[in-house]
PDB file of C-alpha atoms in Angstrom:
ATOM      1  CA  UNK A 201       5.140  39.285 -69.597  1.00 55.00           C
ATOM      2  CA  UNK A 202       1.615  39.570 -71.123  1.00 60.00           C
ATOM      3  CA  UNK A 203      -1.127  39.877 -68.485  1.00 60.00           C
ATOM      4  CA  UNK A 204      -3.476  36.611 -68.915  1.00 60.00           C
ATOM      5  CA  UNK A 205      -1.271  34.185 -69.976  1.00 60.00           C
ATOM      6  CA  UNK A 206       0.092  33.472 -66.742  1.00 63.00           C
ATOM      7  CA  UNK A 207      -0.413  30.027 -65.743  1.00 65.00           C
ATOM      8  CA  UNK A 208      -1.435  28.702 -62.426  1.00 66.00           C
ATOM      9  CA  UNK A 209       1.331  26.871 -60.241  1.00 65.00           C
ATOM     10  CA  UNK A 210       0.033  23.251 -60.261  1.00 68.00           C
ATOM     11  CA  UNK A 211      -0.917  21.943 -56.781  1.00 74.00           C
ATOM     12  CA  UNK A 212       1.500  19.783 -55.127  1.00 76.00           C
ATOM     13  CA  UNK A 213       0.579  16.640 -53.414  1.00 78.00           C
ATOM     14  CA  UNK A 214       1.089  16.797 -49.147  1.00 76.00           C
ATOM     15  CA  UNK A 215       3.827  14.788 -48.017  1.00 76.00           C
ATOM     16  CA  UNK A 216       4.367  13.763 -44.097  1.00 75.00           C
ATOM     17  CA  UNK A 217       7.734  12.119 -43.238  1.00 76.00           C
ATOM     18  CA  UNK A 218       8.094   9.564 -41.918  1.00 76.00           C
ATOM     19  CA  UNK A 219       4.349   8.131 -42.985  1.00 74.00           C
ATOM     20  CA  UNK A 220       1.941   7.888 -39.860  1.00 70.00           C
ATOM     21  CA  UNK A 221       1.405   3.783 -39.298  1.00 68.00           C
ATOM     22  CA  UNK A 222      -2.076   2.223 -40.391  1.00 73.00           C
ATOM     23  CA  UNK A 223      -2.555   1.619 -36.977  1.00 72.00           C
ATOM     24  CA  UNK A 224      -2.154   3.375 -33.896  1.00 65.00           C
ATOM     25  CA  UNK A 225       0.617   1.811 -31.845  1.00 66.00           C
ATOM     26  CA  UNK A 226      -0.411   3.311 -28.474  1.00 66.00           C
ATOM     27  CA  UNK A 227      -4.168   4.178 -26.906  1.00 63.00           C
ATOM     28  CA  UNK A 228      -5.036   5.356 -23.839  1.00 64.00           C
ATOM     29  CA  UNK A 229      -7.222   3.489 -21.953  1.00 63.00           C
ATOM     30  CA  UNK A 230      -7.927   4.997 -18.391  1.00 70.00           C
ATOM     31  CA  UNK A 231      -4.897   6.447 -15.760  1.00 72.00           C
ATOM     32  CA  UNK A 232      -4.539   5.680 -12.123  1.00 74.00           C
ATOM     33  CA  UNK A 233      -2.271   7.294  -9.316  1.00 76.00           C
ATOM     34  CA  UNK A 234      -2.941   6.035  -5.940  1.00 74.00           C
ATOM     35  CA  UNK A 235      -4.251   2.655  -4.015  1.00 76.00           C
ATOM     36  CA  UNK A 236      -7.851   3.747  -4.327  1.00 75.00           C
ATOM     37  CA  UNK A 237      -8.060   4.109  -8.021  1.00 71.00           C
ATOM     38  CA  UNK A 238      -6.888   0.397  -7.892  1.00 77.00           C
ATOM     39  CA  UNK A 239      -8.525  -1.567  -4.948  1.00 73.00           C
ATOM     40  CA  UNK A 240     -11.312   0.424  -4.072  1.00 70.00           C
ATOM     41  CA  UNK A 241     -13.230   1.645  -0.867  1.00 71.00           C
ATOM     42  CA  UNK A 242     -13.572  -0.953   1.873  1.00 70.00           C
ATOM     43  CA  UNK A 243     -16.905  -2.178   3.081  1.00 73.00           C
ATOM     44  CA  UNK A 244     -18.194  -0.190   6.106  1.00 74.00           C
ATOM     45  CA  UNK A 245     -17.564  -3.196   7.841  1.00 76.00           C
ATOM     46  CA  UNK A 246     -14.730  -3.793   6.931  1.00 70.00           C
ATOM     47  CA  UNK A 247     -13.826   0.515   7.963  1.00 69.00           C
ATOM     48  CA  UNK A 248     -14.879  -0.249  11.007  1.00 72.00           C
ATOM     49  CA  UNK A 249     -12.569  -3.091  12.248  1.00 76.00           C
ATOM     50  CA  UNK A 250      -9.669  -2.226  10.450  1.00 72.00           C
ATOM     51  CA  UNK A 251      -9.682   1.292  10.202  1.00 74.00           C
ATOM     52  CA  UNK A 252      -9.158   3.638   7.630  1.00 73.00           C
ATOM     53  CA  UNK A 253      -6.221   2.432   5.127  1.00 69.00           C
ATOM     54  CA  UNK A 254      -4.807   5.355   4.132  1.00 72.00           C
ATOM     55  CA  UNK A 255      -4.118   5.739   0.097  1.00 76.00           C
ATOM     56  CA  UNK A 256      -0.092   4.906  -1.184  1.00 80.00           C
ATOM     57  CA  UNK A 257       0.313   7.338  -3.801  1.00 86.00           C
ATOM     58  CA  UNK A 258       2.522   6.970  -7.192  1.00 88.00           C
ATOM     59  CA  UNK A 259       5.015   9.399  -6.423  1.00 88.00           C
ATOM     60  CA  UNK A 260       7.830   9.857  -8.967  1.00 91.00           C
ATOM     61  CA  UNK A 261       7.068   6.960 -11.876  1.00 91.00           C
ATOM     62  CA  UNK A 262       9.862   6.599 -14.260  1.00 92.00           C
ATOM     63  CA  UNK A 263      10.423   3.208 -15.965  1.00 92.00           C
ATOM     64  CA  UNK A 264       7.488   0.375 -16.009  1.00 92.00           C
ATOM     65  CA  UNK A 265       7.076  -3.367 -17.366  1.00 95.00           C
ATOM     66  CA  UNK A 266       4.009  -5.499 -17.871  1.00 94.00           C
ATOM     67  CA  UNK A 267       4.210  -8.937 -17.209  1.00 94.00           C
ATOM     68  CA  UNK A 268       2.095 -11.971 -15.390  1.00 91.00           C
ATOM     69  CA  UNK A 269      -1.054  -9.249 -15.677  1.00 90.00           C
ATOM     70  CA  UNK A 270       0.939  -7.116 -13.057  1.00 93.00           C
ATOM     71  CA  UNK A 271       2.370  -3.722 -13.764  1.00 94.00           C
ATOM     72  CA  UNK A 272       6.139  -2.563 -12.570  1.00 96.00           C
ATOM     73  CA  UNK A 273       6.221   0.983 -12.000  1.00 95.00           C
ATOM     74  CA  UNK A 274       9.872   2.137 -11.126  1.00 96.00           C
ATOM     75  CA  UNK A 275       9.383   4.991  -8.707  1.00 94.00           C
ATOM     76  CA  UNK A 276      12.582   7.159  -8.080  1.00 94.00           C
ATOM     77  CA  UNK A 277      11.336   9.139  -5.413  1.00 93.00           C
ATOM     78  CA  UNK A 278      10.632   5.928  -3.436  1.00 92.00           C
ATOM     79  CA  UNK A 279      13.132   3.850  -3.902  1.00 92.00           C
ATOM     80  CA  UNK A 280      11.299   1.421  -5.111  1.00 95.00           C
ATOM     81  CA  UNK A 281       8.216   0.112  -7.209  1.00 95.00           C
ATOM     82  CA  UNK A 282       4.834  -0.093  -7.223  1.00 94.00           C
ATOM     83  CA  UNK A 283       3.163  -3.189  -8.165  1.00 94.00           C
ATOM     84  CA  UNK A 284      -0.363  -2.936  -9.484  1.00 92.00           C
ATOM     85  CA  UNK A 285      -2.056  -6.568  -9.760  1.00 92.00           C
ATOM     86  CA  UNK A 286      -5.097  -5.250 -12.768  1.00 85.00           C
ATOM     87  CA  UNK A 287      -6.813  -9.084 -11.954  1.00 88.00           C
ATOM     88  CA  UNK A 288      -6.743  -8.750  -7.893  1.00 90.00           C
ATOM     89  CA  UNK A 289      -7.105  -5.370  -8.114  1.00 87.00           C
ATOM     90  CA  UNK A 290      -4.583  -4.870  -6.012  1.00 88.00           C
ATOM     91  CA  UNK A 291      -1.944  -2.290  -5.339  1.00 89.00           C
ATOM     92  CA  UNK A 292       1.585  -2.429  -3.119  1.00 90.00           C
ATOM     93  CA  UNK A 293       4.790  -0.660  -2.325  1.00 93.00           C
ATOM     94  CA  UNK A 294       7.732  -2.995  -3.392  1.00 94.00           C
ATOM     95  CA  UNK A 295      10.786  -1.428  -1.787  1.00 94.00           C
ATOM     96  CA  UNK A 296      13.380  -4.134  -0.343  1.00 94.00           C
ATOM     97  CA  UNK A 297      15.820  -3.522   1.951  1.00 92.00           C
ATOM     98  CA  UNK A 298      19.333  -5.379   2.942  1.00 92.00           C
ATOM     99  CA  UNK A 299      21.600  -5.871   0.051  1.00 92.00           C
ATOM    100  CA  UNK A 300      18.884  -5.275  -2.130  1.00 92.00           C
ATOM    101  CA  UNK A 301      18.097  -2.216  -1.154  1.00 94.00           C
ATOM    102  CA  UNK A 302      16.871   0.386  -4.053  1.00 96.00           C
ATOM    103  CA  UNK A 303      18.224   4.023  -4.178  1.00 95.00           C
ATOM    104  CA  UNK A 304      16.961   5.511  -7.354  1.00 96.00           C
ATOM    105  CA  UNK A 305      15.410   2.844  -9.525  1.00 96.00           C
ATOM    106  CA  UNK A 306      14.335   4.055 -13.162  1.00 96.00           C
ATOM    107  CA  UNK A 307      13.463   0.895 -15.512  1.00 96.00           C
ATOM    108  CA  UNK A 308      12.438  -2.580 -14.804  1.00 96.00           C
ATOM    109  CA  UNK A 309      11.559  -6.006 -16.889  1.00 96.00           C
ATOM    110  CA  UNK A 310      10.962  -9.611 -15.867  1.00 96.00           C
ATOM    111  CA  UNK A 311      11.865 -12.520 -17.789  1.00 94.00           C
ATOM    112  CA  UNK A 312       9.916 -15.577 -18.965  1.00 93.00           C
ATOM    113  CA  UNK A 313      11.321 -17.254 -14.899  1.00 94.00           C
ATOM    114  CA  UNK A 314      10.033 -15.017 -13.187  1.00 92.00           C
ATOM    115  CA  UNK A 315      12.653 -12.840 -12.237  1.00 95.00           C
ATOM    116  CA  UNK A 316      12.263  -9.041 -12.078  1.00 96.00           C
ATOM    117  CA  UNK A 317      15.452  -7.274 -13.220  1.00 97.00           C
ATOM    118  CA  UNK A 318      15.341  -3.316 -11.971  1.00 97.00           C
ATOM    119  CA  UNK A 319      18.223  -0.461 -13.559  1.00 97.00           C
ATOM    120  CA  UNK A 320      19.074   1.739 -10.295  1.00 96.00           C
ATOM    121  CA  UNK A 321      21.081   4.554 -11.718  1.00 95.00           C
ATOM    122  CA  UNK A 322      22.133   5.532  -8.121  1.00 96.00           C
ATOM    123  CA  UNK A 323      23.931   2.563  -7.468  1.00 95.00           C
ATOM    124  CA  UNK A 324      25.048   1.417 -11.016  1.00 96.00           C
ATOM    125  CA  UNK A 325      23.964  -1.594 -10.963  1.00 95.00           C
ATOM    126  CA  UNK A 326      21.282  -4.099 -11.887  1.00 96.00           C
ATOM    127  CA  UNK A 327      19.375  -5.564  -9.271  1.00 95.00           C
ATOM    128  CA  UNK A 328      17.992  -8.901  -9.544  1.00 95.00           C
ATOM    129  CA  UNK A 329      14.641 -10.322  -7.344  1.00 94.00           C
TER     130      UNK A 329
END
């Protein structure tokens, strides 16, 4: 080796697999997880005959579908879902009971009719509404 003519490794270009996309697929807009977030306070007024409405929490959320401008949130820990109406802002517990009855439900859709279709791994089976 003579000192000097050593020659300089050339620079490779960077290379990410798989390529990000253009765009971003998913942003985050805001987060809720409880009644309040959702509906808001009640009117003094409105405190005052009624009473305090206590808050229904999003205990355990698992699977979720959009659909109608409601949002399905499969909630294991209730047996259930919560239904959050983003136009009405408005917020409920969805947990039938009878034959219907929800153990541990973990993803949900609803079709083009109308009908919400919810996985309950507890039960094997897919419950139809």
């Amino acid at each position: 080796c003579i000192p000097g003519l050593r020659q300089k490794a050339p620079e490779r270009e960077l290379v990410i697999f798989p390529a990000p996309p253009d765009t971003a697929r998913i942003q985050f807009l805001t987060s809720f997880s409880n009644s309040g977030e959702i509906a808001g306070k009640r009117s003094a007024f409105s405190t005052y005959v009624l009473g305090e409405a206590p808050e229904q929490e999003i205990v355990k959320p698992y699977g979720l579908a959009v659909a109608g401008g409601k949002i399905y949130i499969c909630d294991t820990m209730l047996g259930g879902l919560e239904i959050v109406d983003l136009a009405k802002n408005r917020f409920g517990y969805f947990t039938p009971g009878g034959l219907g009855q929800l153990k541990k439900p973990i993803n949900c859709c609803v079709d083009e009719a109308g009908f919400l279709y919810v996985a309950d791994s507890e039960r094997r089976q897919v419950v139809v509404f």
